Amino acid sequence: MGNIFVFSDSYITKAVIHCIEYMHRDNEKLGSVYVLRENHRQDEFPKHYRVVIAQSLQECLNACDICLIYKSERITEPCVERIRSEAQQANVTCCCIDLQKKSVLEEQRKKKSVTVLIVRYGTFTQQYYTEFALASAFRKNNIAIAQEFSTLAATIMESLEFLKQNEENGKRGLAVIALETPCLETFDNDTKIRSIVHALRPEYVILSTNGNTELSDEVFKRFYYLYGKKIDCVVRSEYVPFVVRGTEPVPLRCILKNKEKNAKRNIMFVDDMNVGDLLFEDIHAKLAIPKDIHLL
Amino acid sequence: MDNKPIGFLFVLKSNYFYYDTYRNRLIQVTVEQFKEIKRLLEIGQADYLASCDDTEEQQAIVKLIHMGFFRPSFIACEEHPNMRYIPQLLNRCVNFVQLQVTRSCNFRCRYCFFANDNTMTRNHENAYMDWDTARRSIDFLYEHSCDVSEVGISFYGGEPFLNFAIIKKAVEYAEKKFLTKMIRFSATTNGSIMDQDIADFLAEKGFHLMISLDGPADIQDSHRRFSGSGGGTFDKVLENIMLLKASHEDYFYKNVIFNPVMFADESYAKVLAFFKSIGVRESAVRKQYANMKGIDYNYDLFHSDIAGTSEYEHFQEYNVDQIEHIKDAYKRKFIRTSEELPESGCIPGVVRLLITVHGEFYPCEKINENEELMIGNLRDGFNEEQVRRIANLQKLTHEQCKTCWAVRFCKMCAIHCTDPEKGNISRQAKEAYCRVIKKIAVSFLKEQAERQNQEV
C-alpha cells in the first residue's frame, strides 16, 4: 500500500491526517502521509504520527503510490488540475474528493441509547478531532459505540474506506452524535436544533469551538435555556478565525502559551493531544453504571 | 478612572445635538437639555445625579442615563487586540509582499514622494533588486504563509518595469513554488515602458495593473516629465495604453485601473472626460490628491474655498478612507467591547510587507524607509519587537484615547503617526492626526444632523 500524498488546504489536510491516524493507526501496510511544506510544519503533528513534510511536489510524487486531493472552498480548480496532471505524469494513482457538500440537518431523531452530543460553535472548530479522539478512546477501552460523524469527518472517512481493514462497529451501547449545524450564532436553526436535542436527550454535551470564541456565561445559559441541556465540556481547536484581508477569515493555527483556566468550565485543548483520554475519563465518571448494577 | 461621560455636544443652525460615544448615537436635544448635558459632562454622572432637582429637563437626562447614555470611559485595553497573535501571524499569515524591484525611475513627477526635493525620505537612486534577493523574498513569503489560501506579489519602484527581467523571473518562480495557493500579481507603473511581449506577459499572468496617468496632455505633462529630457510623457504613455488595450481588450477592462493624481484647483470632470474618451470606464479611475508634504509646504490641501464645496464634501474628496471608516463605525449600533477599541491599523508585515532592493522589511510602500520603521530583513527575518511597537500605536496616547469622544471613529495607521520632519513615530504626530480625525468626525456628525433635520 505504501505512502499517501494528501493535497488540500492546511485545515483540511490536518483533518485527513487525524482521520488516517484514527482509522489506520494499526495498519502496517500503510506507510507515511506526505504533505507539502507550503502549508505545514513538523511540530504541528504529534511525534508518533507518520507524517512527512515534503519540500516539493516532486518529492511527494516520487515517494507515494496514491495521491488524495480534497477539494475545499480554499483550493482552486487550477491548483487541483495541476496536481492531477503532475500525478498522472508520474504514474501515481490520483483520487479527487469534493468536500463542498453542505450538511443537512436531520430532524427526525429517536433516542436509542446513552448519548454524547458534540455541537459545533463557531468556525474552524476541528470538531472532527473530538469525534475521532472520543472514538479512539472508547475503542482503546473496549467499549462499543455507535457513532454518527459530521459531514466533513464522514466524507474523509468514506474516501479512506479503501484503505481500511475490516473492523466491527459497535451498534449498541453508547451513541456519539455530531451536531455540526452552527448553533448559538444565529437564531435560524434554533427550533430544529431544540427538537433534535429534545429527541436525543443527550447525557453528555461537548461544545466544539475554536481558539478565541468567547465563552461567556451567556453562551452556556443560552444553550441551557434554548435547548434544555447544559454543556458538560468545551473543546477548543488549535485554530483562530482571523480576517487578514477582505471579510473571509483564514484558519490561523495559534497555540497560545497562556491557556485560559476557568474553575467553572471544563475546557480542553486539541493541541494538548489528550482530549480523547480526558473526555473518556469525564464521560465515564458521569455516565458509567457501577459494576454490580445491571440495566434492565 | 475618570467617571465623566464621554460625548460631544454641538450646535448646528440653532439646533442642539449630542453624540454619545458609548451608545454611538446622535440625538437632538432642547437648549435646556443641552445645558444639562454640558453640566453632566463637566461634573460626572455621580455628582450630577446627586445634584438633580428633578426638573423636566433633568428627568429626561436621568432617563437617558438609565438607557445607557452618558457612560464614562469604557476603554480598558492598552494594546492592539491582536497582539497576542503576532508571533503566529508573522509566522503563518504573511499574505502580500511588495518587491521594490528598483529605486530608479525614468520620470520626475511634481508630487512624487521620492522626488529629489523631498527631504523626508529616500530619493530615487540607481539601485536594482538582484535575482538572489527576489528569490529569497518569494521564499520568505512561501515559508510564512501556511494558513492563507491566497497570496499577493506586487512589484514596486521607482518604475518597476525598468527591471522587468526580474519581474518575469520572479513570477515564474512563484508559480512553480506555490501549489495550493492562488497568487495575485500586481504592479504600479507609469506606463512608459511597454511592448508587445510585456503586454502579452501581463495579460497571460492576469496582472492587476495600476497605471499612473493624471489626465489629458496638459495635466499629465505639467505633473509628470521624463527625468532625462524633462519632456512631457503623455504621448508615450497613451501609445502604450492603447497597445495594451488593443491587444488584450478583455484583460484591459478587467484588470487595469488608473490613478490620476490631482491638485485642488484642477477639474476632476475634465480628467474623467478624458479617460472616458480613451475607452476607460469611470469605475477604473481612482483619483487621489497630491500630498506635498516634504516637497512644498506652501501648498495647503484644505482648499475648500477654491473647490467651492462644504467642509464635509471636502473631506469626502480628500479623506475618502477615513470618511468610509467613520460611516461604517457609525452604522454599527452594537456595543463593541473595550478590547476592540480604539482600532489600530494593521499588523505590520502581515497584511502588507514591503521588501526593498536591499532585502529590508517595511510595513508598506507609503512609509518612510528609515531604520526607525524597519521591521526586519531577509537575513534575520521579522523583528517582532519592532512590529509590536508599530502595531501598538494607541500606546502613544492611551490616556487620551480612553476619554476621547471620537474613539469609535478612529482608525490610525503608522503613516499618520510619523513625524514629517524626522520620519519617526511620535506622539505629537499622532496627536496632530487625532485632531484631523476629530475634525472629520465633527463634519460627519453635522452632516448626519442636517440630514436628520431635513427628514423631520
Coordinates of N, CA and C in Angstrom, one line a residue, chain A residues 3-139:
Chain A
N3 N 3.0 4.8 0.7 CA 2.8 6.1 1.2 C 1.7 6.8 0.5
I4 N 1.1 7.8 1.2 CA 0.0 8.6 0.6 C 0.3 10.0 0.6
F5 N 0.0 10.7 -0.5 CA 0.2 12.1 -0.6 C -1.1 12.8 -0.5
V6 N -1.3 13.7 0.5 CA -2.6 14.4 0.7 C -2.4 15.8 0.3
F7 N -3.3 16.2 -0.6 CA -3.2 17.6 -1.1 C -4.5 18.4 -0.8
S8 N -4.4 19.4 0.0 CA -5.6 20.3 0.2 C -5.1 21.5 0.9
D9 N -6.0 22.3 1.5 CA -5.5 23.5 2.3 C -5.1 23.0 3.6
S10 N -4.5 23.8 4.4 CA -3.8 23.3 5.7 C -4.9 22.8 6.6
Y11 N -6.0 23.4 6.7 CA -7.0 22.9 7.7 C -7.6 21.5 7.3
I12 N -7.9 21.3 6.1 CA -8.4 20.1 5.6 C -7.4 19.0 5.7
T13 N -6.2 19.3 5.3 CA -5.1 18.3 5.3 C -4.9 17.7 6.7
K14 N -5.0 18.6 7.6 CA -4.8 18.1 9.0 C -6.0 17.2 9.4
A15 N -7.2 17.6 9.0 CA -8.4 16.7 9.2 C -8.1 15.3 8.7
V16 N -7.6 15.3 7.5 CA -7.4 14.0 6.8 C -6.3 13.2 7.6
I17 N -5.3 13.9 8.0 CA -4.2 13.2 8.8 C -4.8 12.6 10.1
H18 N -5.6 13.4 10.8 CA -6.2 12.8 12.0 C -7.1 11.7 11.7
C19 N -7.8 11.7 10.6 CA -8.7 10.6 10.2 C -7.9 9.4 9.9
I20 N -6.8 9.6 9.2 CA -5.9 8.4 8.8 C -5.4 7.8 10.1
E21 N -5.0 8.6 11.0 CA -4.4 8.1 12.3 C -5.5 7.4 13.0
Y22 N -6.7 7.9 13.0 CA -7.8 7.2 13.7 C -8.2 5.9 13.0
M23 N -8.2 5.8 11.7 CA -8.7 4.7 11.0 C -7.6 3.6 10.8
H24 N -6.4 4.1 10.6 CA -5.4 3.2 10.2 C -4.1 3.1 11.0
R25 N -4.3 3.5 12.3 CA -3.1 3.5 13.2 C -2.4 2.2 13.2
D26 N -3.2 1.1 13.2 CA -2.5 -0.2 13.3 C -2.3 -0.9 12.0
N27 N -2.5 -0.1 10.9 CA -2.4 -0.7 9.6 C -1.0 -0.7 9.2
E28 N -0.4 -1.9 9.2 CA 1.1 -2.0 8.9 C 1.4 -1.8 7.5
K29 N 0.4 -2.0 6.7 CA 0.7 -1.8 5.2 C 0.8 -0.3 4.8
L30 N 0.2 0.5 5.7 CA 0.3 1.9 5.4 C 1.6 2.6 5.8
G31 N 2.2 3.3 4.8 CA 3.5 3.9 5.1 C 3.2 5.3 5.8
S32 N 3.8 6.3 5.2 CA 3.7 7.6 5.7 C 2.8 8.5 4.9
V33 N 2.3 9.5 5.5 CA 1.5 10.5 4.8 C 2.3 11.7 4.5
Y34 N 2.4 12.0 3.2 CA 3.2 13.1 2.7 C 2.3 14.4 2.5
V35 N 2.8 15.5 3.1 CA 2.1 16.8 2.9 C 3.1 17.8 2.5
L36 N 2.6 18.9 1.9 CA 3.6 19.9 1.4 C 4.0 20.9 2.5
R37 N 5.2 21.3 2.4 CA 5.8 22.3 3.3 C 5.1 23.6 3.2
E38 N 4.5 23.8 2.1 CA 3.8 25.1 1.8 C 2.8 25.4 2.9
N39 N 2.2 24.3 3.5 CA 1.1 24.5 4.4 C 1.3 24.0 5.8
H40 N 2.4 23.3 6.0 CA 2.6 22.6 7.3 C 4.1 22.7 7.8
R41 N 4.2 22.5 9.1 CA 5.4 22.4 9.8 C 5.4 21.1 10.6
Q42 N 6.6 20.5 10.8 CA 6.6 19.2 11.5 C 6.0 19.3 12.9
D43 N 6.2 20.4 13.6 CA 5.8 20.5 15.0 C 4.3 20.6 15.2
E44 N 3.6 20.6 14.1 CA 2.1 20.6 14.2 C 1.5 19.2 14.5
F45 N 2.3 18.2 14.3 CA 1.8 16.9 14.4 C 2.5 16.1 15.6
P46 N 1.8 15.3 16.3 CA 2.4 14.5 17.3 C 3.5 13.6 16.7
K47 N 4.5 13.4 17.6 CA 5.7 12.6 17.0 C 5.4 11.3 16.5
H48 N 4.3 10.6 17.1 CA 4.0 9.3 16.6 C 3.2 9.2 15.3
Y49 N 2.8 10.4 14.9 CA 2.1 10.4 13.6 C 3.1 10.2 12.5
R50 N 2.7 9.4 11.5 CA 3.6 9.1 10.4 C 3.4 10.1 9.3
V51 N 3.9 11.3 9.5 CA 3.8 12.4 8.6 C 5.1 12.9 8.1
V52 N 5.2 13.1 6.8 CA 6.5 13.6 6.2 C 6.1 15.0 5.6
I53 N 6.9 16.0 6.0 CA 6.6 17.3 5.4 C 7.6 17.4 4.2
A54 N 7.0 17.4 3.0 CA 7.8 17.3 1.8 C 8.2 18.7 1.3
Q55 N 9.4 18.9 0.8 CA 9.9 20.2 0.3 C 9.3 20.5 -1.0
S56 N 8.9 19.5 -1.8 CA 8.4 19.8 -3.2 C 7.4 18.8 -3.6
L57 N 6.6 19.1 -4.6 CA 5.6 18.2 -5.2 C 6.3 17.0 -5.7
Q58 N 7.5 17.2 -6.3 CA 8.2 16.0 -6.9 C 8.6 15.0 -5.9
E59 N 9.0 15.5 -4.7 CA 9.3 14.6 -3.6 C 8.1 13.7 -3.2
C60 N 6.9 14.4 -3.2 CA 5.7 13.7 -2.8 C 5.4 12.6 -3.9
L61 N 5.5 13.0 -5.1 CA 5.1 12.1 -6.2 C 6.1 10.9 -6.3
N62 N 7.3 11.2 -6.1 CA 8.3 10.1 -6.1 C 8.1 9.1 -5.0
A63 N 7.7 9.6 -3.9 CA 7.7 8.7 -2.7 C 6.3 8.0 -2.5
C64 N 5.3 8.5 -3.2 CA 3.9 8.0 -2.9 C 3.3 7.2 -4.0
D65 N 2.4 6.3 -3.6 CA 1.7 5.5 -4.6 C 0.3 6.1 -4.9
I66 N -0.2 6.8 -3.9 CA -1.6 7.3 -4.0 C -1.5 8.8 -3.7
C67 N -2.3 9.5 -4.5 CA -2.5 11.0 -4.2 C -3.9 11.2 -4.0
L68 N -4.2 11.8 -2.8 CA -5.6 12.1 -2.5 C -5.8 13.7 -2.5
I69 N -6.6 14.1 -3.4 CA -6.9 15.6 -3.5 C -8.2 15.9 -2.9
Y70 N -8.3 16.7 -1.9 CA -9.5 17.1 -1.3 C -9.9 18.5 -1.7
K71 N -10.9 18.6 -2.4 CA -11.3 20.0 -3.0 C -12.2 20.7 -1.9
S72 N -11.6 21.8 -1.4 CA -12.4 22.6 -0.4 C -12.6 23.9 -1.0
E73 N -13.3 24.8 -0.3 CA -13.5 26.2 -0.8 C -12.2 27.0 -0.9
R74 N -11.2 26.5 -0.2 CA -9.9 27.3 -0.2 C -8.9 26.8 -1.2
I75 N -9.3 25.8 -2.0 CA -8.4 25.2 -3.1 C -9.1 25.5 -4.4
T76 N -8.3 26.1 -5.3 CA -9.0 26.5 -6.6 C -8.8 25.3 -7.6
E77 N -9.7 25.3 -8.6 CA -9.7 24.3 -9.6 C -8.3 24.2 -10.4
P78 N -7.7 25.3 -10.8 CA -6.4 25.3 -11.4 C -5.4 24.5 -10.6
C79 N -5.4 24.7 -9.3 CA -4.4 24.0 -8.4 C -4.7 22.5 -8.4
V80 N -6.0 22.2 -8.4 CA -6.3 20.7 -8.4 C -5.9 20.1 -9.7
E81 N -6.2 20.8 -10.8 CA -5.8 20.3 -12.1 C -4.3 20.1 -12.3
R82 N -3.6 21.0 -11.7 CA -2.1 20.9 -11.8 C -1.6 19.7 -11.1
I83 N -2.1 19.5 -9.9 CA -1.6 18.3 -9.2 C -2.1 17.0 -9.9
R84 N -3.3 17.0 -10.4 CA -3.8 15.8 -11.0 C -3.0 15.5 -12.2
S85 N -2.6 16.5 -13.0 CA -1.9 16.3 -14.2 C -0.5 15.8 -13.9
E86 N 0.2 16.4 -12.8 CA 1.5 16.0 -12.5 C 1.5 14.6 -11.9
A87 N 0.5 14.2 -11.2 CA 0.4 12.9 -10.6 C 0.2 11.9 -11.7
Q88 N -0.6 12.2 -12.7 CA -0.8 11.3 -13.9 C 0.5 11.1 -14.6
Q89 N 1.3 12.1 -14.8 CA 2.6 12.0 -15.5 C 3.5 11.2 -14.7
A90 N 3.4 11.2 -13.4 CA 4.3 10.4 -12.5 C 3.8 9.0 -12.2
N91 N 2.7 8.7 -12.9 CA 2.0 7.4 -12.7 C 1.6 7.1 -11.3
V92 N 1.1 8.1 -10.6 CA 0.6 8.0 -9.3 C -0.9 8.0 -9.3
T93 N -1.5 7.0 -8.7 CA -3.0 6.9 -8.6 C -3.5 8.2 -7.9
C94 N -4.5 8.8 -8.6 CA -5.0 10.1 -8.1 C -6.5 10.0 -7.8
C95 N -6.9 10.4 -6.6 CA -8.4 10.4 -6.3 C -8.7 11.8 -5.9
C96 N -9.8 12.3 -6.4 CA -10.3 13.6 -6.1 C -11.6 13.6 -5.3
I97 N -11.6 14.2 -4.1 CA -12.8 14.1 -3.3 C -13.3 15.5 -3.1
D98 N -14.6 15.7 -3.3 CA -15.2 17.0 -3.2 C -15.7 17.2 -1.8
L99 N -15.2 18.1 -1.1 CA -15.7 18.4 0.3 C -16.7 19.5 0.4
Q100 N -17.1 20.0 -0.7 CA -18.0 21.1 -0.6 C -19.5 20.8 -0.4
K101 N -19.7 19.6 0.1 CA -21.1 19.2 0.4 C -21.6 19.9 1.7
K102 N -22.8 20.4 1.6 CA -23.4 21.0 2.8 C -24.0 20.0 3.7
S103 N -23.9 20.2 5.0 CA -24.5 19.2 5.9 C -26.0 19.5 5.9
V104 N -26.8 18.4 6.1 CA -28.2 18.5 6.1 C -28.6 18.2 7.5
L105 N -29.4 19.1 8.1 CA -29.9 19.0 9.5 C -31.0 18.0 9.5
E106 N -30.6 16.8 10.0 CA -31.6 15.7 10.1 C -32.5 15.8 11.3
E107 N -33.7 16.2 11.2 CA -34.5 16.5 12.3 C -35.1 15.2 13.0
Q108 N -35.5 14.2 12.2 CA -36.2 13.1 12.7 C -35.2 12.2 13.5
R109 N -35.4 12.2 14.8 CA -34.5 11.5 15.6 C -35.2 10.7 16.7
K110 N -34.6 9.6 17.1 CA -35.1 8.9 18.2 C -34.0 8.5 19.1
K111 N -34.3 8.6 20.4 CA -33.2 8.2 21.3 C -33.1 6.7 21.4
K112 N -31.9 6.2 21.2 CA -31.8 4.8 21.2 C -30.9 4.3 22.4
S113 N -30.0 5.2 22.8 CA -29.1 4.7 23.9 C -28.6 6.0 24.6
V114 N -27.7 5.7 25.5 CA -27.0 6.8 26.2 C -26.2 7.6 25.1
T115 N -26.4 8.9 25.1 CA -25.9 9.7 24.0 C -25.0 10.8 24.4
V116 N -23.9 10.9 23.7 CA -23.0 12.0 23.8 C -23.1 12.9 22.6
L117 N -23.4 14.1 22.8 CA -23.6 15.0 21.7 C -22.5 16.0 21.6
I118 N -21.9 16.1 20.3 CA -20.9 17.1 20.1 C -21.5 18.2 19.2
V119 N -21.5 19.4 19.7 CA -22.1 20.5 19.0 C -21.0 21.5 18.5
R120 N -21.2 22.0 17.4 CA -20.2 23.0 16.8 C -20.7 24.4 17.2
Y121 N -19.7 25.2 17.6 CA -20.0 26.6 17.9 C -18.8 27.4 17.3
G122 N -19.1 28.0 16.2 CA -18.0 28.8 15.5 C -17.4 28.1 14.3
T123 N -16.4 28.7 13.8 CA -15.7 28.1 12.6 C -14.4 27.6 13.0
F124 N -13.8 26.7 12.1 CA -12.5 26.1 12.4 C -12.4 25.5 13.8
T125 N -13.4 24.7 14.1 CA -13.5 24.1 15.4 C -12.8 22.8 15.6
Q126 N -12.4 22.2 14.4 CA -11.8 20.9 14.4 C -12.7 19.9 15.2
Q127 N -14.0 20.0 14.9 CA -14.9 19.1 15.5 C -14.6 17.7 15.3
Y128 N -14.0 17.4 14.1 CA -13.7 16.0 13.7 C -12.7 15.5 14.7
Y129 N -11.8 16.3 15.2 CA -10.8 15.8 16.2 C -11.4 15.2 17.4
T130 N -12.4 15.9 17.9 CA -13.2 15.4 19.1 C -13.8 14.1 18.8
E131 N -14.4 14.0 17.6 CA -15.1 12.8 17.2 C -14.2 11.6 17.1
F132 N -13.0 11.9 16.5 CA -12.0 10.7 16.3 C -11.4 10.4 17.7
A133 N -11.1 11.5 18.5 CA -10.5 11.2 19.8 C -11.4 10.4 20.7
L134 N -12.6 10.8 20.7 CA -13.6 10.0 21.5 C -13.7 8.6 21.1
A135 N -13.8 8.4 19.8 CA -14.0 7.1 19.2 C -12.8 6.2 19.5
S136 N -11.6 6.8 19.4 CA -10.3 6.1 19.7 C -10.3 5.7 21.2
A137 N -10.7 6.7 22.0 CA -10.7 6.4 23.5 C -11.6 5.3 23.9
F138 N -12.8 5.2 23.3 CA -13.7 4.1 23.6 C -13.2 2.8 23.0
R139 N -12.6 2.9 21.9 CA -12.0 1.6 21.3 C -10.9 1.1 22.1

